PDB file of C-alpha atoms in Angstrom:
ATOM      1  CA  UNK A  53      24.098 -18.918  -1.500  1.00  0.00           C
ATOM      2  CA  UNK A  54      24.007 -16.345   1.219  1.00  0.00           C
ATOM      3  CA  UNK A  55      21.620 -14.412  -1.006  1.00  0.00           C
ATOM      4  CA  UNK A  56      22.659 -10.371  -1.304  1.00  0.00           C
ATOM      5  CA  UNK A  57      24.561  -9.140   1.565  1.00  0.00           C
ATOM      6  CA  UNK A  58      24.285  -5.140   2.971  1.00  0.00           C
ATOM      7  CA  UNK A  59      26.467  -2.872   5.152  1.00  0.00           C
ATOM      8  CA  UNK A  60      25.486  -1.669   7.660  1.00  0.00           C
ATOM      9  CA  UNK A  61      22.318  -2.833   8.198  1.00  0.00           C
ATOM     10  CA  UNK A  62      21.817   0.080  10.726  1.00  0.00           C
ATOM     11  CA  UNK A  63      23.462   3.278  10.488  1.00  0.00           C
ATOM     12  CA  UNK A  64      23.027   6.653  12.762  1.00  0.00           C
ATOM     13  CA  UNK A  65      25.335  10.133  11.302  1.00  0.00           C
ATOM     14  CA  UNK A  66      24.487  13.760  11.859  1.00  0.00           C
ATOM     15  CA  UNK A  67      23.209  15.744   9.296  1.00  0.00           C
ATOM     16  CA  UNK A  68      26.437  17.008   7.359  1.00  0.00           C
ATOM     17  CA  UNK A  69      28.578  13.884   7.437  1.00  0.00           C
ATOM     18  CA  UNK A  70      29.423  11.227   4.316  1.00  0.00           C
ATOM     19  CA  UNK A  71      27.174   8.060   4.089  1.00  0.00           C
ATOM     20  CA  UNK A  72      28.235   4.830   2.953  1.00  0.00           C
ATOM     21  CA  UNK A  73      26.277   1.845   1.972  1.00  0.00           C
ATOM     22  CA  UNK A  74      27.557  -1.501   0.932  1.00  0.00           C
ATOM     23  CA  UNK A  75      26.228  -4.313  -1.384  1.00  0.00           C
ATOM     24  CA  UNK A  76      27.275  -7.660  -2.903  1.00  0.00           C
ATOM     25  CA  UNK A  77      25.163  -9.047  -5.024  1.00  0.00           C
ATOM     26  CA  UNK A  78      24.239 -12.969  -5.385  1.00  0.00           C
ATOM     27  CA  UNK A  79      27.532 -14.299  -7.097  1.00  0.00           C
ATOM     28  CA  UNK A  80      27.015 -14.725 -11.152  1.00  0.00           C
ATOM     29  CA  UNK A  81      24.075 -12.011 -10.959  1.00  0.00           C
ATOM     30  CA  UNK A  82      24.927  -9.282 -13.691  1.00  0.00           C
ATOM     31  CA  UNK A  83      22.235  -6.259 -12.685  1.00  0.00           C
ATOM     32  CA  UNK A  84      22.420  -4.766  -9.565  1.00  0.00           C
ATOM     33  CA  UNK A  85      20.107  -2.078  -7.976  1.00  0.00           C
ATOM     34  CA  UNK A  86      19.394   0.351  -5.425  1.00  0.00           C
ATOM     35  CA  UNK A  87      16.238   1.369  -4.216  1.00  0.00           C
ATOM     36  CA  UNK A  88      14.944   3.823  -1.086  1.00  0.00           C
ATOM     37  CA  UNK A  89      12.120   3.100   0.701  1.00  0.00           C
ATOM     38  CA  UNK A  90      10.370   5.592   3.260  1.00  0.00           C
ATOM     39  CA  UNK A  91       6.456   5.919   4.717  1.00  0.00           C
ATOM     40  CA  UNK A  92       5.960   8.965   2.401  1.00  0.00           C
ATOM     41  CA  UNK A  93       7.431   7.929  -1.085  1.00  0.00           C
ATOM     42  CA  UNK A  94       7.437   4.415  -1.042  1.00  0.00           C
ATOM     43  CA  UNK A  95       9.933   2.083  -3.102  1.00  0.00           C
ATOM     44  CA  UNK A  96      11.799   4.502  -5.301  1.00  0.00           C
ATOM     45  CA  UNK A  97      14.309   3.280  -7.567  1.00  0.00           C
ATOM     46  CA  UNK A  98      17.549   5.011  -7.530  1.00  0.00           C
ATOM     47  CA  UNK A  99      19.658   3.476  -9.708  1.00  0.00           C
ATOM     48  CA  UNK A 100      20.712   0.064 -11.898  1.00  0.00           C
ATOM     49  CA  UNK A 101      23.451  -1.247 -13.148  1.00  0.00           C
ATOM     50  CA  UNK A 102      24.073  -4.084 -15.952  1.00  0.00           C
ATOM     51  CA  UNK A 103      27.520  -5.707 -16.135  1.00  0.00           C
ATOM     52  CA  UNK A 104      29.182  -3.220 -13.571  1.00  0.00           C
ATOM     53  CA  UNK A 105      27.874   0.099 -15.898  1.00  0.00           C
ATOM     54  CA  UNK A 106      25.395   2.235 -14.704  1.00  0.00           C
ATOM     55  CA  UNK A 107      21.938   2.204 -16.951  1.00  0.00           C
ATOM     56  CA  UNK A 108      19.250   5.132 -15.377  1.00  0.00           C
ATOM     57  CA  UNK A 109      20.631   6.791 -12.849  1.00  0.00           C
ATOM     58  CA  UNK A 110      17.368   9.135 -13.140  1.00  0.00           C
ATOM     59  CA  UNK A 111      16.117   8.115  -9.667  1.00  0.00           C
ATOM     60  CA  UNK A 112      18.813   9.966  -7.651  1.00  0.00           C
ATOM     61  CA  UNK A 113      17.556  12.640  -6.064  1.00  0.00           C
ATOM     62  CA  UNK A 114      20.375  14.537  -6.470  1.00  0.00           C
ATOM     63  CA  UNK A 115      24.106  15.183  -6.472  1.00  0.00           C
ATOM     64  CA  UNK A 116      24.914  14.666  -3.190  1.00  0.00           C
ATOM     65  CA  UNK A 117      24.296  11.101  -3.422  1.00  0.00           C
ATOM     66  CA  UNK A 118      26.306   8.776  -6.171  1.00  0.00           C
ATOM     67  CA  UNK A 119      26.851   5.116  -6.938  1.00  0.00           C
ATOM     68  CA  UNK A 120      29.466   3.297  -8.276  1.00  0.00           C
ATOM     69  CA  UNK A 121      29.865  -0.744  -9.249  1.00  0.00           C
ATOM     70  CA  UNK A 122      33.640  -1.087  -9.052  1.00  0.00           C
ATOM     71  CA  UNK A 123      33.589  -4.814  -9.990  1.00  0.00           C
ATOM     72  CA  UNK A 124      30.672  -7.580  -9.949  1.00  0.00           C
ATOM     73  CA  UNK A 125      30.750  -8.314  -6.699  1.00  0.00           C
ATOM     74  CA  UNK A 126      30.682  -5.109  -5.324  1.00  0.00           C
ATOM     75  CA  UNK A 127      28.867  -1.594  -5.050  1.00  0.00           C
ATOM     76  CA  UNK A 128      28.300   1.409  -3.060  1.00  0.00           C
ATOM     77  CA  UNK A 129      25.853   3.928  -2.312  1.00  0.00           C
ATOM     78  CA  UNK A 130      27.749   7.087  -1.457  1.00  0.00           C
ATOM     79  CA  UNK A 131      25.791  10.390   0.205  1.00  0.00           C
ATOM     80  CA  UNK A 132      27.800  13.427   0.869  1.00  0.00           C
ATOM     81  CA  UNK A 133      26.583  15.509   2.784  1.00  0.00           C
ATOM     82  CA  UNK A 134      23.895  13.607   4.499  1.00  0.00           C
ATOM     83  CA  UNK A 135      20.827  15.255   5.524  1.00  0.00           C
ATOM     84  CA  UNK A 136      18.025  14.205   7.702  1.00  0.00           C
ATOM     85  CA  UNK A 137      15.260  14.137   4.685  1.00  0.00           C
ATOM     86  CA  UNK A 138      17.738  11.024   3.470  1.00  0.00           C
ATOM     87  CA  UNK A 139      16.623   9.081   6.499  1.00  0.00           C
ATOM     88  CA  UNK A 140      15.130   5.953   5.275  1.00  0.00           C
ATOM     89  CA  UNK A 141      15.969   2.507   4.448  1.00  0.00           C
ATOM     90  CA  UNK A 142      18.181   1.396   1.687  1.00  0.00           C
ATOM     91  CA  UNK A 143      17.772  -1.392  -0.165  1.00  0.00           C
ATOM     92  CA  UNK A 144      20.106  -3.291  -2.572  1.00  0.00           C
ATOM     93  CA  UNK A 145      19.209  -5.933  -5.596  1.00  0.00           C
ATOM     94  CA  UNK A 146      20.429  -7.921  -8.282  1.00  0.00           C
ATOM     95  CA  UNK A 147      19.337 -10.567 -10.929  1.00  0.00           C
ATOM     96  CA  UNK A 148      20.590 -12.282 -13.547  1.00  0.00           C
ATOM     97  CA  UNK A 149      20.292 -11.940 -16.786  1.00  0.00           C
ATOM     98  CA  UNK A 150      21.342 -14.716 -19.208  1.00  0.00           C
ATOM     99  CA  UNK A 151      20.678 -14.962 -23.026  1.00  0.00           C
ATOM    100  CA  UNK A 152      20.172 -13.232 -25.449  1.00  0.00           C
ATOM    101  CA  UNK A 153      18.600  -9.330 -25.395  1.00  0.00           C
ATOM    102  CA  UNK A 154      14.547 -10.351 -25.650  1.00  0.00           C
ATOM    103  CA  UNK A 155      14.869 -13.515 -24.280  1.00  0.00           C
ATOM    104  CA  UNK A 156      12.590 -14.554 -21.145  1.00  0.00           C
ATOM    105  CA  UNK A 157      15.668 -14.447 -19.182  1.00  0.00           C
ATOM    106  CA  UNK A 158      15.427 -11.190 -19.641  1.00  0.00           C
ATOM    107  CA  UNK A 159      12.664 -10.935 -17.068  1.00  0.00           C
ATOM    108  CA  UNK A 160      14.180 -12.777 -14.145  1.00  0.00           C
ATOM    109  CA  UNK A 161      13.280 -11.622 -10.895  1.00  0.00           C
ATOM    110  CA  UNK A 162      15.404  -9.628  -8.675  1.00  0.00           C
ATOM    111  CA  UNK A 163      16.429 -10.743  -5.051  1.00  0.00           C
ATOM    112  CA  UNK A 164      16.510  -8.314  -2.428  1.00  0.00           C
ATOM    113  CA  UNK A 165      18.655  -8.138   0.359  1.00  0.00           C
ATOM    114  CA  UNK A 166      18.324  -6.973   4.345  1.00  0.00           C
ATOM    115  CA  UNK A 167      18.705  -3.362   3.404  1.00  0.00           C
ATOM    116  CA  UNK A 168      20.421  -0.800   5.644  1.00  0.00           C
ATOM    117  CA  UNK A 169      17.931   1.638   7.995  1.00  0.00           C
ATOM    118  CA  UNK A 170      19.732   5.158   7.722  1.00  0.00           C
ATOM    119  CA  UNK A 171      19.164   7.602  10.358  1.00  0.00           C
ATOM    120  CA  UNK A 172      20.253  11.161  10.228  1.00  0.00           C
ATOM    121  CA  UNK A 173      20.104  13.358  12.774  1.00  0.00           C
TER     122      UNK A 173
ATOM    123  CA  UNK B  44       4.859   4.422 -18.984  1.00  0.00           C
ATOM    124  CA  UNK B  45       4.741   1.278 -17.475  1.00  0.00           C
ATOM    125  CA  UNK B  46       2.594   1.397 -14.426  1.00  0.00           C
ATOM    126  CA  UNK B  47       0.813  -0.566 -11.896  1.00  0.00           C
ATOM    127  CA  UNK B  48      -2.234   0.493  -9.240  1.00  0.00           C
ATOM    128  CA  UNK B  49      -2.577  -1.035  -5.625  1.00  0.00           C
ATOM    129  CA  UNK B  50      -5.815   0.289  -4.935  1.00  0.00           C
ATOM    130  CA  UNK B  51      -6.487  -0.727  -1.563  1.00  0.00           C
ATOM    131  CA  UNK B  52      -3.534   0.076   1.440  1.00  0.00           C
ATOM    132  CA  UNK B  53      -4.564  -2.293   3.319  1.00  0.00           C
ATOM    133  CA  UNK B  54      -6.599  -5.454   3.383  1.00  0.00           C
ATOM    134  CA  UNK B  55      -8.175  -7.537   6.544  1.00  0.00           C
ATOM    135  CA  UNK B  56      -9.214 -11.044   6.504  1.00  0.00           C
ATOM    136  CA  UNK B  57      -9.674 -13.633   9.081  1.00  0.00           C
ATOM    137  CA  UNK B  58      -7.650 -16.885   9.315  1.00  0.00           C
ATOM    138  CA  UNK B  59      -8.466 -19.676   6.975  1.00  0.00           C
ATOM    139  CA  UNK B  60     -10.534 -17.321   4.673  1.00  0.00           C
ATOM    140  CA  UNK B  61      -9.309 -17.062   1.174  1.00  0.00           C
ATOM    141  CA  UNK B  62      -7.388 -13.591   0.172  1.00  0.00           C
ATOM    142  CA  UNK B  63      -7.352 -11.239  -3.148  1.00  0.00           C
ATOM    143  CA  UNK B  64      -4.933  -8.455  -3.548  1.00  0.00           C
ATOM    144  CA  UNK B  65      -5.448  -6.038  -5.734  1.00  0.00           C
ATOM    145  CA  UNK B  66      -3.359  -4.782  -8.714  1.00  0.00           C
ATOM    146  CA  UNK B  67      -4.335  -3.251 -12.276  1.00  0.00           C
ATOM    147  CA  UNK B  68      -1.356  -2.868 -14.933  1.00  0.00           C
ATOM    148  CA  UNK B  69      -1.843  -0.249 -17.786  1.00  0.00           C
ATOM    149  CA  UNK B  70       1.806  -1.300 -20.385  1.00  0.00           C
ATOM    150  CA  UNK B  71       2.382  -0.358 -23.769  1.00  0.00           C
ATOM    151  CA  UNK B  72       3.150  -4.162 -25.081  1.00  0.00           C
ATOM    152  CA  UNK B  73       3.013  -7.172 -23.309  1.00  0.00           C
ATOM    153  CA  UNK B  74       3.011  -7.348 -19.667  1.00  0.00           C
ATOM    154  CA  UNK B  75       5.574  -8.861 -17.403  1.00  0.00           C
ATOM    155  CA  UNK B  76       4.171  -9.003 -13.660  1.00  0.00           C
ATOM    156  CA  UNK B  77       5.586  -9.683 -10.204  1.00  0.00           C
ATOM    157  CA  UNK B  78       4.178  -9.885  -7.154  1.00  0.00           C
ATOM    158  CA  UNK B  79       6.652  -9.602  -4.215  1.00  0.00           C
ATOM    159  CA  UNK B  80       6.098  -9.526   0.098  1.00  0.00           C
ATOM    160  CA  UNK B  81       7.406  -7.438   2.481  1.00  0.00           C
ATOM    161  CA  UNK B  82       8.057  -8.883   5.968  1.00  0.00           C
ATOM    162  CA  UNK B  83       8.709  -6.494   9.039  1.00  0.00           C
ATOM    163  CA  UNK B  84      12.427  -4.853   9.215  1.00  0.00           C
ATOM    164  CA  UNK B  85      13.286  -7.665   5.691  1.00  0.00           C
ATOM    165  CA  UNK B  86      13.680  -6.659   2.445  1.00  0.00           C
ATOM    166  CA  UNK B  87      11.122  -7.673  -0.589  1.00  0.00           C
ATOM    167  CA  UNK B  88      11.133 -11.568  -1.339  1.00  0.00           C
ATOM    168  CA  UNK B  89       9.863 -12.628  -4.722  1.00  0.00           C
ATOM    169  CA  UNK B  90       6.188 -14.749  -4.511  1.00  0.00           C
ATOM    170  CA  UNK B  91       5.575 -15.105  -8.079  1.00  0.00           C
ATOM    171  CA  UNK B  92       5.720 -13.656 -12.020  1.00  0.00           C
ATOM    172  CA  UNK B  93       3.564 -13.972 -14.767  1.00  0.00           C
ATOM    173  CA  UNK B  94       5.611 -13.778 -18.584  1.00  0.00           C
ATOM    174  CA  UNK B  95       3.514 -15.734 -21.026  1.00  0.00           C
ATOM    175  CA  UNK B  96       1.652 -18.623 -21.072  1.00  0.00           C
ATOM    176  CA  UNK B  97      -1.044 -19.779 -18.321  1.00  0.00           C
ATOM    177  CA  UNK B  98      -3.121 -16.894 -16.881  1.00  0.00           C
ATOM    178  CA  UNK B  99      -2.972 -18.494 -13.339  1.00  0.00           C
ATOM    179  CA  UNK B 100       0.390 -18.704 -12.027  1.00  0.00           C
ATOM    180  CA  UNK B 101       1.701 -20.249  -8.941  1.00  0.00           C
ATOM    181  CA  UNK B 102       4.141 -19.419  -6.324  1.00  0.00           C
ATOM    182  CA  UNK B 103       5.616 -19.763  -3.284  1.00  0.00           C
ATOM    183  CA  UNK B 104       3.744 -19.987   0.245  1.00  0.00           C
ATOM    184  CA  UNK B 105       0.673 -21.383  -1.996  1.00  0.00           C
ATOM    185  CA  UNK B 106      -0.063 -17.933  -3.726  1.00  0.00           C
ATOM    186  CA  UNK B 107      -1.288 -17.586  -6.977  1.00  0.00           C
ATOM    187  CA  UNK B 108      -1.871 -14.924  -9.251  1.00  0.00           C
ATOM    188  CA  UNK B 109      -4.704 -14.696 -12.176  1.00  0.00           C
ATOM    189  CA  UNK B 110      -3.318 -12.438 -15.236  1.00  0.00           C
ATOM    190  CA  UNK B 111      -6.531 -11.455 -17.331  1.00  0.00           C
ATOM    191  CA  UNK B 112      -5.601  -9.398 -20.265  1.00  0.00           C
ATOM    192  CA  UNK B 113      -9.417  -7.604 -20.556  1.00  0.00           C
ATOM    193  CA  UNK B 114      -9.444  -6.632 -17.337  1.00  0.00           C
ATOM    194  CA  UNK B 115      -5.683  -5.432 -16.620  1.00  0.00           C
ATOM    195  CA  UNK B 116      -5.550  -6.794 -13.672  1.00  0.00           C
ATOM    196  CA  UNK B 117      -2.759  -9.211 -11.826  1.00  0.00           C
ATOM    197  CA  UNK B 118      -4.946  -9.859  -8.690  1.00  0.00           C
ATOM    198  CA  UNK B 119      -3.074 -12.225  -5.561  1.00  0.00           C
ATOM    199  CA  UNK B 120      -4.597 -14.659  -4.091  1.00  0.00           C
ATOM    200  CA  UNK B 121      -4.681 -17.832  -1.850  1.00  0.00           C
ATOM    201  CA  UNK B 122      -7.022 -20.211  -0.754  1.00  0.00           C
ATOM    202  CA  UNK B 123      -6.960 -20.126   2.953  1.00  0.00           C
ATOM    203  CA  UNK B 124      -4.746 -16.789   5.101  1.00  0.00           C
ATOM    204  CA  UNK B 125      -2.582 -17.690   7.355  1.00  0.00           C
ATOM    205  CA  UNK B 126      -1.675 -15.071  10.279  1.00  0.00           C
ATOM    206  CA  UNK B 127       2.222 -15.438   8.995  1.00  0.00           C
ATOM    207  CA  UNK B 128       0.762 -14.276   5.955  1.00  0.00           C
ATOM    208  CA  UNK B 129       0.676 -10.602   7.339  1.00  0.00           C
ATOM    209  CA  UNK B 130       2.669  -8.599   5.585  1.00  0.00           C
ATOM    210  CA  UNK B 131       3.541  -6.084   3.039  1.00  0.00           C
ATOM    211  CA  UNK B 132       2.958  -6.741  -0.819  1.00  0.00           C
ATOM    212  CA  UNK B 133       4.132  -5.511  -3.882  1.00  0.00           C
ATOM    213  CA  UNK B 134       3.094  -5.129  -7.474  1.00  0.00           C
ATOM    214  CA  UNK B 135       5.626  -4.667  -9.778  1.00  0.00           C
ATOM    215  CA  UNK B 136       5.858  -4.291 -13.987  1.00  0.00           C
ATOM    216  CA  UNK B 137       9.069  -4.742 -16.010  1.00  0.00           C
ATOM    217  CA  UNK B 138       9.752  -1.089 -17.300  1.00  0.00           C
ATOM    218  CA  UNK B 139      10.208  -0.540 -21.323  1.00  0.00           C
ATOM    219  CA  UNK B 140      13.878  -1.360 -21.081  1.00  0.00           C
ATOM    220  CA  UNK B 141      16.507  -3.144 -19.277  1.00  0.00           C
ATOM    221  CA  UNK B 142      15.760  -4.645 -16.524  1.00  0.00           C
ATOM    222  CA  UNK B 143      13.858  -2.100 -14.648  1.00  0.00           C
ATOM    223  CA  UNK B 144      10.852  -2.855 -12.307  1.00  0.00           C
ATOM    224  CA  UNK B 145       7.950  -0.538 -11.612  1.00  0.00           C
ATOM    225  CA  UNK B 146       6.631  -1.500  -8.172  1.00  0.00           C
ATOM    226  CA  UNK B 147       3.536  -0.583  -6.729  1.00  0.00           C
ATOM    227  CA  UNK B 148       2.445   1.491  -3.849  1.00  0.00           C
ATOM    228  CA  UNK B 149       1.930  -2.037  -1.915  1.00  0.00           C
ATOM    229  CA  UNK B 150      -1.034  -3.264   0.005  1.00  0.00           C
ATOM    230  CA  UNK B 151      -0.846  -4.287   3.611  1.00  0.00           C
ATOM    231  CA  UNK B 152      -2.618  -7.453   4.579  1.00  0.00           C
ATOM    232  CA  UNK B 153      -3.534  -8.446   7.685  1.00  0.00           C
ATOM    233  CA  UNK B 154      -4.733 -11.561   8.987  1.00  0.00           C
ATOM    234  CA  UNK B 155      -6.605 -11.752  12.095  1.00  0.00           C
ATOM    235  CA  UNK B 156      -6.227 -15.360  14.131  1.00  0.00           C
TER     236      UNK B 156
END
């Protein structure tokens, strides 16, 4: 498997413009997340999705960013407008999560992939 | 809320030496750990989890982890550093609900040749 896949992995806008980020998860993985990470916060969560539907949303910072899952294979990280305090790297995840609600499956690990460095200017 | 504590930001040791990482857990319920590294310019690779069962867990690269309940603590370890061993690591919980991780501030390690 080629493990979860990101694009860009680099990416360079000015301060006003939209933002795009790509992810496909590892095929037959059913959560997906994205996550920021800079020198001053950390790893933040920013959002998860199970089965394609969003779950907590309560890490985005605010409305000027938004994600969507359009299928399983697929999601985006969306900022509009960009500003420089969103420079950081973005990183995308997913597991899988077989069985029942409870079960140990439940706790499978997530798999990262390369992330995507965003630079605004 | 689920939480987890990295106390130390970074940790030195010299090659061949054995290593501990820190991390304390404070959960309502039963804990479900992870302990993940951080490579330069890569994204987060899983090492190792603890669910149930055996306190000392295994994983990959020959870490280990020791789970011990009185102490709420999920400390890393391995025998004997290697320099490729240098590297970001992570601490993470499963959050009261779906899926969700709570990850640590992470603890950089270095080890010196």
């Amino acid at each position: 498997d080629a493990g979860v896949i990101q694009s860009p992995r680099h990416e360079v806008t000015e301060m006003g413009q939209e933002v795009t980020l790509r992810c496909k998860p590892i095929s037959g993985h059913n959560s997906l997340f994205w996550y920021r990470q800079t020198m001053m916060r950390g790893l933040e969560l920013l959002i998860y999705f199970n089965n394609n539907v969003p779950i907590d949303d309560s890490g985005m910072p605010e409305d000027r960013f938004s994600a969507k899952m359009p299928n399983a294979s697929f999601s985006t990280l969306k900022i509009q407008p960009s500003e420089p305090r969103d420079s950081a790297v973005y990183f995308c995840a997913s597991s899988s999560r077989a069985g029942l609600a409870g079960g140990l499956s439940s706790y499978n690990e997530q798999f990262f992939g390369p992330g995507t460095r965003l630079t605004v200017l | 809320a689920q939480s987890v504590a990295q106390p130390e930001d970074q940790v030195n040791v010299a090659e061949g030496n054995p290593l501990t990482v820190k991390c304390t857990y404070s959960v309502s319920g039963n804990p479900y750990l992870f302990w993940y590294v951080q490579y330069p310019n890569r994204g987060l690779q899983f090492l190792l989890k603890y669910i149930t069962g055996d306190n000392l867990v295994k994983g990959s690269y020959g870490f280990e982890a020791e789970f011990n309940k009185s102490q709420t603590s999920f400390h890393l370890k391995k025998p004997s550093a290697l320099v490729s061993d240098s590297a970001l690591y992570f601490c993470a919980v499963r959050d009261i609900g779906f899926q969700k991780l709570v990850f640590g501030t992470g603890t950089r390690l270095l080890v010196s040749p």
